[in-house]
Amino acid sequence: MKNIRELPLKSTEVEKITGEKILIIKPSSLGDIIHTLPVAHAIKRGHPDCHLGWLVQKPFRTLLERDPAVDEVIALNIPSTSEPGAGFRSWLLAGRATFTTLLELRRRFKRDPFDLVLDLQASFRSALISQANPGGFRVGFADAREGNSLIQDHRIEVTEPRMHALDKNLLFCSYLECTVLKDDFFLPFNHDDELAAGKFLRSYVGKIVSNKKIIYFNPAARWETKFWQPEKWALLGDRLAGELDSLVILAGGRGDRNYLMRIAGYMKERAAVTAGDLSLAGIAALMARTSVYVGLDSGPMHMAAMAGVPVAALFGPTNPELVKPYGVAHRIIRNEGMDCLGCRKRSCETLTCMKGITVDQVHEAVLELANR
């Protein structure tokens, strides 16, 4: 077998990646990782004898460890510099962690290198990580930021400037001539995750859980400009719980618990609250039981879409054309008519784009999806 470093990976040569070691670099964020899952699934299905590794930030590792397509998960622990309020100290800690990580990866890859490195993160840091692997054939996007494309052995041209993020990732499958099937779109979880999700649900509604519709609310996001008023979430939850005979779940991360409990406190109906109580794989199992997902533009929205759950999504500062729910029935709710929609600002004095969305708008969208 010829080594991947000697191949253009085109035409008949692509079949020779079978048996080789392939590394996906996609450390974060959650939505971006979800948008990369079909790439891994298509590669592994097309080349079942390859060894597929994935380099990912530690908080997301449990989901990938459940994935039958991923043979090896390499977890990173580099602090984020994109969180709200991240300042000089965050950059300093991230810089130190990156340096230490690169040394560790260099030692690891020297012992056991990968033949093909797929850099879907397209950043300066992912370029450094790619180079920690000695040799290997590196593939990235031609439009990558921060000089990333300069170190790639092959650069994938992006055919449309406003392409959906998942379609853009699937260009790697086209390059590797891996056919993408509907079966490649799924969230990985196991029996233990199903048991954990079931235990969580029974703690709120007992044995009647199988008869209840589950409406999954995700009211939290990293950007303050994406938030909708908690009183509106509560009013919407009460209306849906009564009309659909449903259990409303208020979900988020550990840091969102107080905010979620505040919404639950406004509600007349009892809501289930999970804030870091379930692993990501447990959340995936929970979403498999969900009737409709209602939330902001965030990673869990993309999890719901990957699970095949209808999505009602509230958008303000981001552009749904690029990151809308993929491949499922969905409704996008916006405060239309504003010139500043899609501004991508993380702070705003008015927050009019989100505050202008009414409960009636979201309620109508959810009922339409629930009654399909």
mmCIF file of C-alpha atoms in Angstrom:
data_model
loop_
_atom_site.group_PDB
_atom_site.id
_atom_site.type_symbol
_atom_site.label_atom_id
_atom_site.label_comp_id
_atom_site.label_asym_id
_atom_site.label_seq_id
_atom_site.Cartn_x
_atom_site.Cartn_y
_atom_site.Cartn_z
ATOM 1 C CA MET A 1 0.000 0.000 0.000
ATOM 2 C CA LYS A 2 1.300 3.405 -0.925
ATOM 3 C CA ASN A 3 1.558 5.892 1.910
ATOM 4 C CA ILE A 4 -1.010 8.686 2.015
ATOM 5 C CA ARG A 5 1.819 11.219 1.897
ATOM 6 C CA GLU A 6 2.450 10.062 -1.658
ATOM 7 C CA LEU A 7 -1.153 10.320 -2.786
ATOM 8 C CA PRO A 8 -3.245 13.161 -4.153
ATOM 9 C CA LEU A 9 -6.206 11.182 -2.763
ATOM 10 C CA LYS A 10 -8.173 11.496 -5.919
ATOM 11 C CA SER A 11 -9.879 9.113 -8.318
ATOM 12 C CA THR A 12 -8.866 5.476 -7.861
ATOM 13 C CA GLU A 13 -6.151 6.345 -5.346
ATOM 14 C CA VAL A 14 -8.704 7.276 -2.682
ATOM 15 C CA GLU A 15 -9.548 3.628 -2.066
ATOM 16 C CA LYS A 16 -6.050 3.157 -0.666
ATOM 17 C CA ILE A 17 -6.828 5.062 2.518
ATOM 18 C CA THR A 18 -8.306 1.776 3.771
ATOM 19 C CA GLY A 19 -6.175 0.586 6.670
ATOM 20 C CA GLU A 20 -4.520 3.957 7.150
ATOM 21 C CA LYS A 21 -4.695 6.164 10.247
ATOM 22 C CA ILE A 22 -6.873 9.249 9.847
ATOM 23 C CA LEU A 23 -7.120 12.101 12.355
ATOM 24 C CA ILE A 24 -10.011 14.587 12.455
ATOM 25 C CA ILE A 25 -9.135 17.903 14.105
ATOM 26 C CA LYS A 26 -12.346 19.488 15.332
ATOM 27 C CA PRO A 27 -11.897 20.379 19.016
ATOM 28 C CA SER A 28 -14.920 22.667 19.463
ATOM 29 C CA SER A 29 -17.553 24.033 19.695
ATOM 30 C CA LEU A 30 -20.464 21.655 20.321
ATOM 31 C CA GLY A 31 -22.401 22.726 17.238
ATOM 32 C CA ASP A 32 -19.297 22.454 15.071
ATOM 33 C CA ILE A 33 -18.624 18.951 16.401
ATOM 34 C CA ILE A 34 -22.200 17.894 15.651
ATOM 35 C CA HIS A 35 -21.767 19.229 12.118
ATOM 36 C CA THR A 36 -18.691 17.008 11.709
ATOM 37 C CA LEU A 37 -20.237 13.717 12.871
ATOM 38 C CA PRO A 38 -21.585 12.759 9.404
ATOM 39 C CA VAL A 39 -18.081 13.232 7.985
ATOM 40 C CA ALA A 40 -16.663 10.688 10.440
ATOM 41 C CA HIS A 41 -19.549 8.296 9.856
ATOM 42 C CA ALA A 42 -19.212 8.442 6.065
ATOM 43 C CA ILE A 43 -15.448 7.923 6.170
ATOM 44 C CA LYS A 44 -15.681 4.940 8.493
ATOM 45 C CA ARG A 45 -18.526 3.365 6.537
ATOM 46 C CA GLY A 46 -16.677 3.825 3.256
ATOM 47 C CA HIS A 47 -13.354 2.633 4.685
ATOM 48 C CA PRO A 48 -14.150 0.337 7.634
ATOM 49 C CA ASP A 49 -10.534 -0.825 7.993
ATOM 50 C CA CYS A 50 -9.122 2.633 8.610
ATOM 51 C CA HIS A 51 -8.243 3.773 12.132
ATOM 52 C CA LEU A 52 -10.168 6.984 12.755
ATOM 53 C CA GLY A 53 -9.053 9.348 15.508
ATOM 54 C CA TRP A 54 -10.679 12.598 16.633
ATOM 55 C CA LEU A 55 -8.967 15.387 18.527
ATOM 56 C CA VAL A 56 -11.522 17.208 20.689
ATOM 57 C CA GLN A 57 -11.834 19.389 23.771
ATOM 58 C CA LYS A 58 -12.372 17.387 26.959
ATOM 59 C CA PRO A 59 -16.000 18.470 27.684
ATOM 60 C CA PHE A 60 -17.141 16.889 24.397
ATOM 61 C CA ARG A 61 -15.256 13.602 24.602
ATOM 62 C CA THR A 62 -18.093 11.484 26.055
ATOM 63 C CA LEU A 63 -20.202 11.904 22.937
ATOM 64 C CA LEU A 64 -17.381 10.784 20.642
ATOM 65 C CA GLU A 65 -16.428 7.895 22.922
ATOM 66 C CA ARG A 66 -19.894 6.448 22.221
ATOM 67 C CA ASP A 67 -19.486 6.789 18.466
ATOM 68 C CA PRO A 68 -18.850 3.460 16.686
ATOM 69 C CA ALA A 69 -17.071 5.282 13.858
ATOM 70 C CA VAL A 70 -14.398 6.808 16.110
ATOM 71 C CA ASP A 71 -11.618 4.422 17.135
ATOM 72 C CA GLU A 72 -9.597 6.879 19.200
ATOM 73 C CA VAL A 73 -10.539 10.064 21.053
ATOM 74 C CA ILE A 74 -7.700 12.429 21.930
ATOM 75 C CA ALA A 75 -8.943 14.897 24.541
ATOM 76 C CA LEU A 76 -7.550 18.405 24.883
ATOM 77 C CA ASN A 77 -7.871 20.700 27.871
ATOM 78 C CA ILE A 78 -7.208 24.185 26.486
ATOM 79 C CA PRO A 79 -9.221 27.046 28.077
ATOM 80 C CA SER A 80 -11.551 28.870 25.723
ATOM 81 C CA THR A 81 -10.820 32.446 24.682
ATOM 82 C CA SER A 82 -14.207 32.902 23.007
ATOM 83 C CA GLU A 83 -16.356 32.843 26.140
ATOM 84 C CA PRO A 84 -18.061 36.099 27.148
ATOM 85 C CA GLY A 85 -15.790 38.127 29.393
ATOM 86 C CA ALA A 86 -12.636 36.291 28.351
ATOM 87 C CA GLY A 87 -9.767 38.690 28.998
ATOM 88 C CA PHE A 88 -5.983 38.759 29.063
ATOM 89 C CA ARG A 89 -5.796 36.057 31.732
ATOM 90 C CA SER A 90 -7.844 33.688 29.563
ATOM 91 C CA TRP A 91 -5.500 34.258 26.651
ATOM 92 C CA LEU A 92 -2.483 33.698 28.880
ATOM 93 C CA LEU A 93 -3.860 30.430 30.275
ATOM 94 C CA ALA A 94 -4.872 29.262 26.799
ATOM 95 C CA GLY A 95 -1.404 30.095 25.442
ATOM 96 C CA ARG A 96 0.327 28.095 28.158
ATOM 97 C CA ALA A 97 -2.047 25.165 27.762
ATOM 98 C CA THR A 98 -1.574 25.195 23.986
ATOM 99 C CA PHE A 99 2.216 25.082 24.329
ATOM 100 C CA THR A 100 2.068 22.190 26.815
ATOM 101 C CA THR A 101 -0.470 20.341 24.683
ATOM 102 C CA LEU A 102 1.621 20.677 21.547
ATOM 103 C CA LEU A 103 4.629 19.147 23.326
ATOM 104 C CA GLU A 104 2.509 16.242 24.568
ATOM 105 C CA LEU A 105 0.952 15.691 21.143
ATOM 106 C CA ARG A 106 4.344 15.832 19.474
ATOM 107 C CA ARG A 107 5.627 13.048 21.722
ATOM 108 C CA ARG A 108 2.476 11.003 21.212
ATOM 109 C CA PHE A 109 2.370 11.401 17.440
ATOM 110 C CA LYS A 110 6.075 10.677 17.114
ATOM 111 C CA ARG A 111 5.442 7.269 18.661
ATOM 112 C CA ASP A 112 2.256 6.639 16.686
ATOM 113 C CA PRO A 113 1.711 9.108 13.824
ATOM 114 C CA PHE A 114 -1.382 9.561 11.667
ATOM 115 C CA ASP A 115 -1.167 9.208 7.898
ATOM 116 C CA LEU A 116 -3.938 11.651 7.005
ATOM 117 C CA VAL A 117 -4.892 14.754 9.012
ATOM 118 C CA LEU A 118 -8.240 16.421 8.281
ATOM 119 C CA ASP A 119 -8.267 19.929 9.752
ATOM 120 C CA LEU A 120 -11.906 20.989 9.924
ATOM 121 C CA GLN A 121 -11.271 23.627 12.614
ATOM 122 C CA ALA A 122 -9.466 25.907 10.163
ATOM 123 C CA SER A 123 -7.676 28.051 12.767
ATOM 124 C CA PHE A 124 -4.106 29.005 13.683
ATOM 125 C CA ARG A 125 -4.198 26.678 16.710
ATOM 126 C CA SER A 126 -5.464 23.720 14.682
ATOM 127 C CA ALA A 127 -2.657 24.343 12.186
ATOM 128 C CA LEU A 128 -0.134 24.073 15.031
ATOM 129 C CA ILE A 129 -1.780 20.871 16.219
ATOM 130 C CA SER A 130 -1.690 19.480 12.690
ATOM 131 C CA GLN A 131 2.030 20.116 12.490
ATOM 132 C CA ALA A 132 2.591 18.263 15.772
ATOM 133 C CA ASN A 133 1.943 15.112 13.763
ATOM 134 C CA PRO A 134 5.238 14.299 11.959
ATOM 135 C CA GLY A 135 4.732 13.832 8.267
ATOM 136 C CA GLY A 136 1.220 12.882 7.300
ATOM 137 C CA PHE A 137 -0.852 14.346 4.496
ATOM 138 C CA ARG A 138 -2.690 17.441 5.731
ATOM 139 C CA VAL A 139 -6.018 18.563 4.259
ATOM 140 C CA GLY A 140 -7.829 21.781 5.135
ATOM 141 C CA PHE A 141 -10.085 24.490 3.738
ATOM 142 C CA ALA A 142 -8.769 26.927 1.153
ATOM 143 C CA ASP A 143 -10.629 29.770 2.890
ATOM 144 C CA ALA A 144 -9.322 28.918 6.371
ATOM 145 C CA ARG A 145 -8.570 31.857 8.661
ATOM 146 C CA GLU A 146 -5.409 32.869 10.517
ATOM 147 C CA GLY A 147 -3.017 31.450 7.926
ATOM 148 C CA ASN A 148 -4.208 27.886 8.449
ATOM 149 C CA SER A 149 -4.363 27.103 4.743
ATOM 150 C CA LEU A 150 -0.662 27.831 4.283
ATOM 151 C CA ILE A 151 0.412 24.601 5.996
ATOM 152 C CA GLN A 152 -2.005 22.265 4.206
ATOM 153 C CA ASP A 153 -0.832 19.778 1.592
ATOM 154 C CA HIS A 154 -4.215 20.016 -0.060
ATOM 155 C CA ARG A 155 -6.726 22.846 0.224
ATOM 156 C CA ILE A 156 -10.411 22.144 -0.345
ATOM 157 C CA GLU A 157 -12.114 24.902 -2.284
ATOM 158 C CA VAL A 158 -15.402 26.124 -0.813
ATOM 159 C CA THR A 159 -17.824 26.284 -3.703
ATOM 160 C CA GLU A 160 -20.309 28.757 -2.195
ATOM 161 C CA PRO A 161 -19.406 31.670 0.108
ATOM 162 C CA ARG A 162 -22.618 31.362 2.174
ATOM 163 C CA MET A 163 -22.691 27.577 2.460
ATOM 164 C CA HIS A 164 -24.240 25.941 5.528
ATOM 165 C CA ALA A 165 -21.557 24.798 7.968
ATOM 166 C CA LEU A 166 -22.483 21.120 7.642
ATOM 167 C CA ASP A 167 -22.503 21.212 3.835
ATOM 168 C CA LYS A 168 -19.084 22.838 3.988
ATOM 169 C CA ASN A 169 -17.742 20.014 6.161
ATOM 170 C CA LEU A 170 -19.155 17.440 3.763
ATOM 171 C CA LEU A 171 -16.783 18.782 1.111
ATOM 172 C CA PHE A 172 -14.174 16.613 2.853
ATOM 173 C CA CYS A 173 -16.304 13.578 1.989
ATOM 174 C CA SER A 174 -16.490 14.676 -1.643
ATOM 175 C CA TYR A 175 -12.719 15.022 -1.703
ATOM 176 C CA LEU A 176 -12.247 11.547 -0.216
ATOM 177 C CA GLU A 177 -14.994 10.197 -2.489
ATOM 178 C CA CYS A 178 -17.006 8.903 0.470
ATOM 179 C CA THR A 179 -20.703 8.791 -0.326
ATOM 180 C CA VAL A 180 -22.788 10.401 2.410
ATOM 181 C CA LEU A 181 -26.000 8.566 3.295
ATOM 182 C CA LYS A 182 -28.981 9.457 5.447
ATOM 183 C CA ASP A 183 -27.795 6.835 7.942
ATOM 184 C CA ASP A 184 -24.673 8.936 8.576
ATOM 185 C CA PHE A 185 -26.782 11.552 10.384
ATOM 186 C CA PHE A 186 -27.196 10.350 13.967
ATOM 187 C CA LEU A 187 -26.191 11.114 17.550
ATOM 188 C CA PRO A 188 -24.201 8.388 19.317
ATOM 189 C CA PHE A 189 -25.316 7.080 22.727
ATOM 190 C CA ASN A 190 -25.520 3.701 24.433
ATOM 191 C CA HIS A 191 -27.854 1.723 26.684
ATOM 192 C CA ASP A 192 -26.455 3.283 29.854
ATOM 193 C CA ASP A 193 -27.230 6.732 28.453
ATOM 194 C CA GLU A 194 -30.813 5.632 27.720
ATOM 195 C CA LEU A 195 -31.147 4.385 31.289
ATOM 196 C CA ALA A 196 -29.830 7.705 32.642
ATOM 197 C CA ALA A 197 -32.292 9.668 30.498
ATOM 198 C CA GLY A 198 -35.170 7.435 31.547
ATOM 199 C CA LYS A 199 -34.285 7.787 35.233
ATOM 200 C CA PHE A 200 -34.229 11.568 34.866
ATOM 201 C CA LEU A 201 -37.661 11.620 33.231
ATOM 202 C CA ARG A 202 -39.252 9.251 35.763
ATOM 203 C CA SER A 203 -38.089 11.499 38.584
ATOM 204 C CA TYR A 204 -40.535 14.122 37.252
ATOM 205 C CA VAL A 205 -43.482 12.203 35.815
ATOM 206 C CA GLY A 206 -43.110 8.666 37.143
ATOM 207 C CA LYS A 207 -44.253 5.687 35.105
ATOM 208 C CA ILE A 208 -46.501 7.752 32.833
ATOM 209 C CA VAL A 209 -43.486 9.210 31.032
ATOM 210 C CA SER A 210 -44.122 7.066 27.944
ATOM 211 C CA ASN A 211 -47.493 8.778 27.454
ATOM 212 C CA LYS A 212 -46.139 12.305 27.689
ATOM 213 C CA LYS A 213 -44.929 14.453 24.854
ATOM 214 C CA ILE A 214 -41.551 15.925 25.711
ATOM 215 C CA ILE A 215 -40.919 19.539 24.751
ATOM 216 C CA TYR A 216 -37.232 20.331 25.139
ATOM 217 C CA PHE A 217 -36.419 23.977 25.920
ATOM 218 C CA ASN A 218 -32.853 25.235 25.665
ATOM 219 C CA PRO A 219 -33.075 28.882 26.831
ATOM 220 C CA ALA A 220 -29.327 29.443 27.392
ATOM 221 C CA ALA A 221 -26.463 30.385 25.103
ATOM 222 C CA ARG A 222 -22.935 31.741 25.374
ATOM 223 C CA TRP A 223 -23.804 35.132 23.852
ATOM 224 C CA GLU A 224 -25.984 37.486 25.883
ATOM 225 C CA THR A 225 -27.434 38.811 22.619
ATOM 226 C CA LYS A 226 -29.075 35.436 21.898
ATOM 227 C CA PHE A 227 -31.165 35.344 25.086
ATOM 228 C CA TRP A 228 -34.962 35.621 25.169
ATOM 229 C CA GLN A 229 -36.759 36.936 28.268
ATOM 230 C CA PRO A 230 -37.268 34.299 31.012
ATOM 231 C CA GLU A 231 -40.869 35.400 31.575
ATOM 232 C CA LYS A 232 -41.647 34.566 27.955
ATOM 233 C CA TRP A 233 -40.076 31.110 28.267
ATOM 234 C CA ALA A 234 -42.256 30.473 31.323
ATOM 235 C CA LEU A 235 -45.459 31.626 29.628
ATOM 236 C CA LEU A 236 -44.678 29.531 26.546
ATOM 237 C CA GLY A 237 -43.918 26.489 28.709
ATOM 238 C CA ASP A 238 -47.209 26.752 30.599
ATOM 239 C CA ARG A 239 -49.222 27.055 27.400
ATOM 240 C CA LEU A 240 -47.529 24.072 25.737
ATOM 241 C CA ALA A 241 -47.639 21.853 28.828
ATOM 242 C CA GLY A 242 -51.394 22.277 29.022
ATOM 243 C CA GLU A 243 -52.294 22.165 25.337
ATOM 244 C CA LEU A 244 -50.051 19.232 24.377
ATOM 245 C CA ASP A 245 -50.214 17.288 27.661
ATOM 246 C CA SER A 246 -46.454 17.518 27.667
ATOM 247 C CA LEU A 247 -43.503 17.667 29.999
ATOM 248 C CA VAL A 248 -41.366 20.754 29.426
ATOM 249 C CA ILE A 249 -37.661 20.232 29.995
ATOM 250 C CA LEU A 250 -35.493 23.259 30.748
ATOM 251 C CA ALA A 251 -31.950 22.291 29.803
ATOM 252 C CA GLY A 252 -28.501 23.858 29.883
ATOM 253 C CA GLY A 253 -25.028 23.541 31.355
ATOM 254 C CA ARG A 254 -24.031 23.578 35.018
ATOM 255 C CA GLY A 255 -23.559 27.327 34.946
ATOM 256 C CA ASP A 256 -27.121 27.820 33.691
ATOM 257 C CA ARG A 257 -28.887 26.195 36.659
ATOM 258 C CA ASN A 258 -29.875 29.422 38.440
ATOM 259 C CA TYR A 259 -31.243 30.897 35.223
ATOM 260 C CA LEU A 260 -33.222 27.742 34.435
ATOM 261 C CA MET A 261 -34.606 27.572 37.975
ATOM 262 C CA ARG A 262 -35.687 31.189 37.607
ATOM 263 C CA ILE A 263 -37.737 30.259 34.525
ATOM 264 C CA ALA A 264 -39.155 27.207 36.317
ATOM 265 C CA GLY A 265 -40.112 29.469 39.217
ATOM 266 C CA TYR A 266 -42.172 31.665 36.903
ATOM 267 C CA MET A 267 -44.091 28.657 35.561
ATOM 268 C CA LYS A 268 -47.390 27.380 36.949
ATOM 269 C CA GLU A 269 -46.809 23.920 35.476
ATOM 270 C CA ARG A 270 -43.987 21.753 36.805
ATOM 271 C CA ALA A 271 -40.958 21.716 34.508
ATOM 272 C CA ALA A 272 -38.028 19.305 34.529
ATOM 273 C CA VAL A 273 -34.666 21.026 34.943
ATOM 274 C CA THR A 274 -31.356 19.525 33.863
ATOM 275 C CA ALA A 275 -28.191 21.592 34.100
ATOM 276 C CA GLY A 276 -25.173 19.359 33.660
ATOM 277 C CA ASP A 277 -26.948 16.425 35.356
ATOM 278 C CA LEU A 278 -26.648 14.273 32.231
ATOM 279 C CA SER A 279 -23.599 13.727 30.062
ATOM 280 C CA LEU A 280 -23.699 14.880 26.454
ATOM 281 C CA ALA A 281 -24.451 11.308 25.449
ATOM 282 C CA GLY A 282 -27.238 11.262 28.047
ATOM 283 C CA ILE A 283 -28.649 14.443 26.512
ATOM 284 C CA ALA A 284 -28.480 12.718 23.113
ATOM 285 C CA ALA A 285 -30.540 9.829 24.524
ATOM 286 C CA LEU A 286 -33.003 12.324 26.016
ATOM 287 C CA MET A 287 -33.374 14.100 22.694
ATOM 288 C CA ALA A 288 -34.215 10.783 21.050
ATOM 289 C CA ARG A 289 -37.431 10.861 23.136
ATOM 290 C CA THR A 290 -38.212 14.511 22.387
ATOM 291 C CA SER A 291 -41.238 15.588 20.345
ATOM 292 C CA VAL A 292 -40.156 19.188 19.635
ATOM 293 C CA TYR A 293 -37.048 21.210 20.466
ATOM 294 C CA VAL A 294 -37.385 24.926 21.211
ATOM 295 C CA GLY A 295 -34.234 26.932 21.677
ATOM 296 C CA LEU A 296 -31.670 29.495 20.713
ATOM 297 C CA ASP A 297 -28.899 29.248 18.146
ATOM 298 C CA SER A 298 -26.600 26.977 20.163
ATOM 299 C CA GLY A 299 -24.969 23.554 20.123
ATOM 300 C CA PRO A 300 -27.994 21.673 21.520
ATOM 301 C CA MET A 301 -30.095 22.992 18.643
ATOM 302 C CA HIS A 302 -27.794 21.142 16.256
ATOM 303 C CA MET A 303 -27.901 18.036 18.461
ATOM 304 C CA ALA A 304 -31.684 18.037 18.163
ATOM 305 C CA ALA A 305 -31.516 18.373 14.382
ATOM 306 C CA MET A 306 -28.980 15.529 14.167
ATOM 307 C CA ALA A 307 -31.356 13.403 16.271
ATOM 308 C CA GLY A 308 -34.156 14.097 13.782
ATOM 309 C CA VAL A 309 -36.192 16.204 16.217
ATOM 310 C CA PRO A 310 -38.303 19.076 14.774
ATOM 311 C CA VAL A 311 -36.782 22.406 15.819
ATOM 312 C CA ALA A 312 -38.282 25.808 16.590
ATOM 313 C CA ALA A 313 -35.260 28.122 16.690
ATOM 314 C CA LEU A 314 -35.091 31.746 17.846
ATOM 315 C CA PHE A 315 -32.524 33.784 15.902
ATOM 316 C CA GLY A 316 -31.292 37.340 16.357
ATOM 317 C CA PRO A 317 -27.595 38.197 16.035
ATOM 318 C CA THR A 318 -26.679 35.168 13.906
ATOM 319 C CA ASN A 319 -27.584 34.207 10.349
ATOM 320 C CA PRO A 320 -29.833 31.116 10.052
ATOM 321 C CA GLU A 321 -28.794 30.684 6.436
ATOM 322 C CA LEU A 322 -25.376 29.491 7.657
ATOM 323 C CA VAL A 323 -26.273 27.613 10.836
ATOM 324 C CA LYS A 324 -29.972 26.764 10.752
ATOM 325 C CA PRO A 325 -31.189 23.298 11.857
ATOM 326 C CA TYR A 326 -30.042 20.857 9.184
ATOM 327 C CA GLY A 327 -32.141 18.164 7.572
ATOM 328 C CA VAL A 328 -35.235 18.292 9.826
ATOM 329 C CA ALA A 329 -38.580 20.061 9.919
ATOM 330 C CA HIS A 330 -37.925 23.427 11.524
ATOM 331 C CA ARG A 331 -39.229 26.924 11.933
ATOM 332 C CA ILE A 332 -36.990 29.969 12.260
ATOM 333 C CA ILE A 333 -38.458 32.705 14.457
ATOM 334 C CA ARG A 334 -37.012 36.215 14.097
ATOM 335 C CA ASN A 335 -38.006 39.793 14.747
ATOM 336 C CA GLU A 336 -38.199 40.494 11.032
ATOM 337 C CA GLY A 337 -37.777 43.939 9.564
ATOM 338 C CA MET A 338 -34.724 44.920 11.588
ATOM 339 C CA ASP A 339 -31.697 46.099 9.617
ATOM 340 C CA CYS A 340 -29.262 44.763 12.219
ATOM 341 C CA LEU A 341 -30.336 41.095 12.151
ATOM 342 C CA GLY A 342 -27.305 38.822 11.856
ATOM 343 C CA CYS A 343 -24.970 41.480 13.277
ATOM 344 C CA ARG A 344 -22.941 38.843 15.194
ATOM 345 C CA LYS A 345 -22.516 41.184 18.150
ATOM 346 C CA ARG A 346 -22.047 39.513 21.532
ATOM 347 C CA SER A 347 -23.228 42.549 23.476
ATOM 348 C CA CYS A 348 -25.929 45.089 22.703
ATOM 349 C CA GLU A 349 -27.604 47.941 24.570
ATOM 350 C CA THR A 350 -31.122 47.223 23.298
ATOM 351 C CA LEU A 351 -31.344 43.489 22.425
ATOM 352 C CA THR A 352 -34.365 44.457 20.329
ATOM 353 C CA CYS A 353 -33.920 41.618 17.850
ATOM 354 C CA MET A 354 -34.647 39.036 20.563
ATOM 355 C CA LYS A 355 -36.974 41.044 22.792
ATOM 356 C CA GLY A 356 -39.232 41.694 19.805
ATOM 357 C CA ILE A 357 -39.974 37.986 19.336
ATOM 358 C CA THR A 358 -43.403 37.273 20.821
ATOM 359 C CA VAL A 359 -44.673 34.259 22.721
ATOM 360 C CA ASP A 360 -47.432 33.882 20.120
ATOM 361 C CA GLN A 361 -44.852 33.594 17.325
ATOM 362 C CA VAL A 362 -42.970 30.781 19.027
ATOM 363 C CA HIS A 363 -46.155 29.100 20.268
ATOM 364 C CA GLU A 364 -47.571 28.957 16.745
ATOM 365 C CA ALA A 365 -44.336 27.480 15.368
ATOM 366 C CA VAL A 366 -44.160 24.794 18.060
ATOM 367 C CA LEU A 367 -47.790 23.718 17.596
ATOM 368 C CA GLU A 368 -47.264 23.494 13.856
ATOM 369 C CA LEU A 369 -44.250 21.218 14.356
ATOM 370 C CA ALA A 370 -45.862 19.139 17.114
ATOM 371 C CA ASN A 371 -48.975 18.441 15.045
ATOM 372 C CA ARG A 372 -47.215 17.485 11.804
#
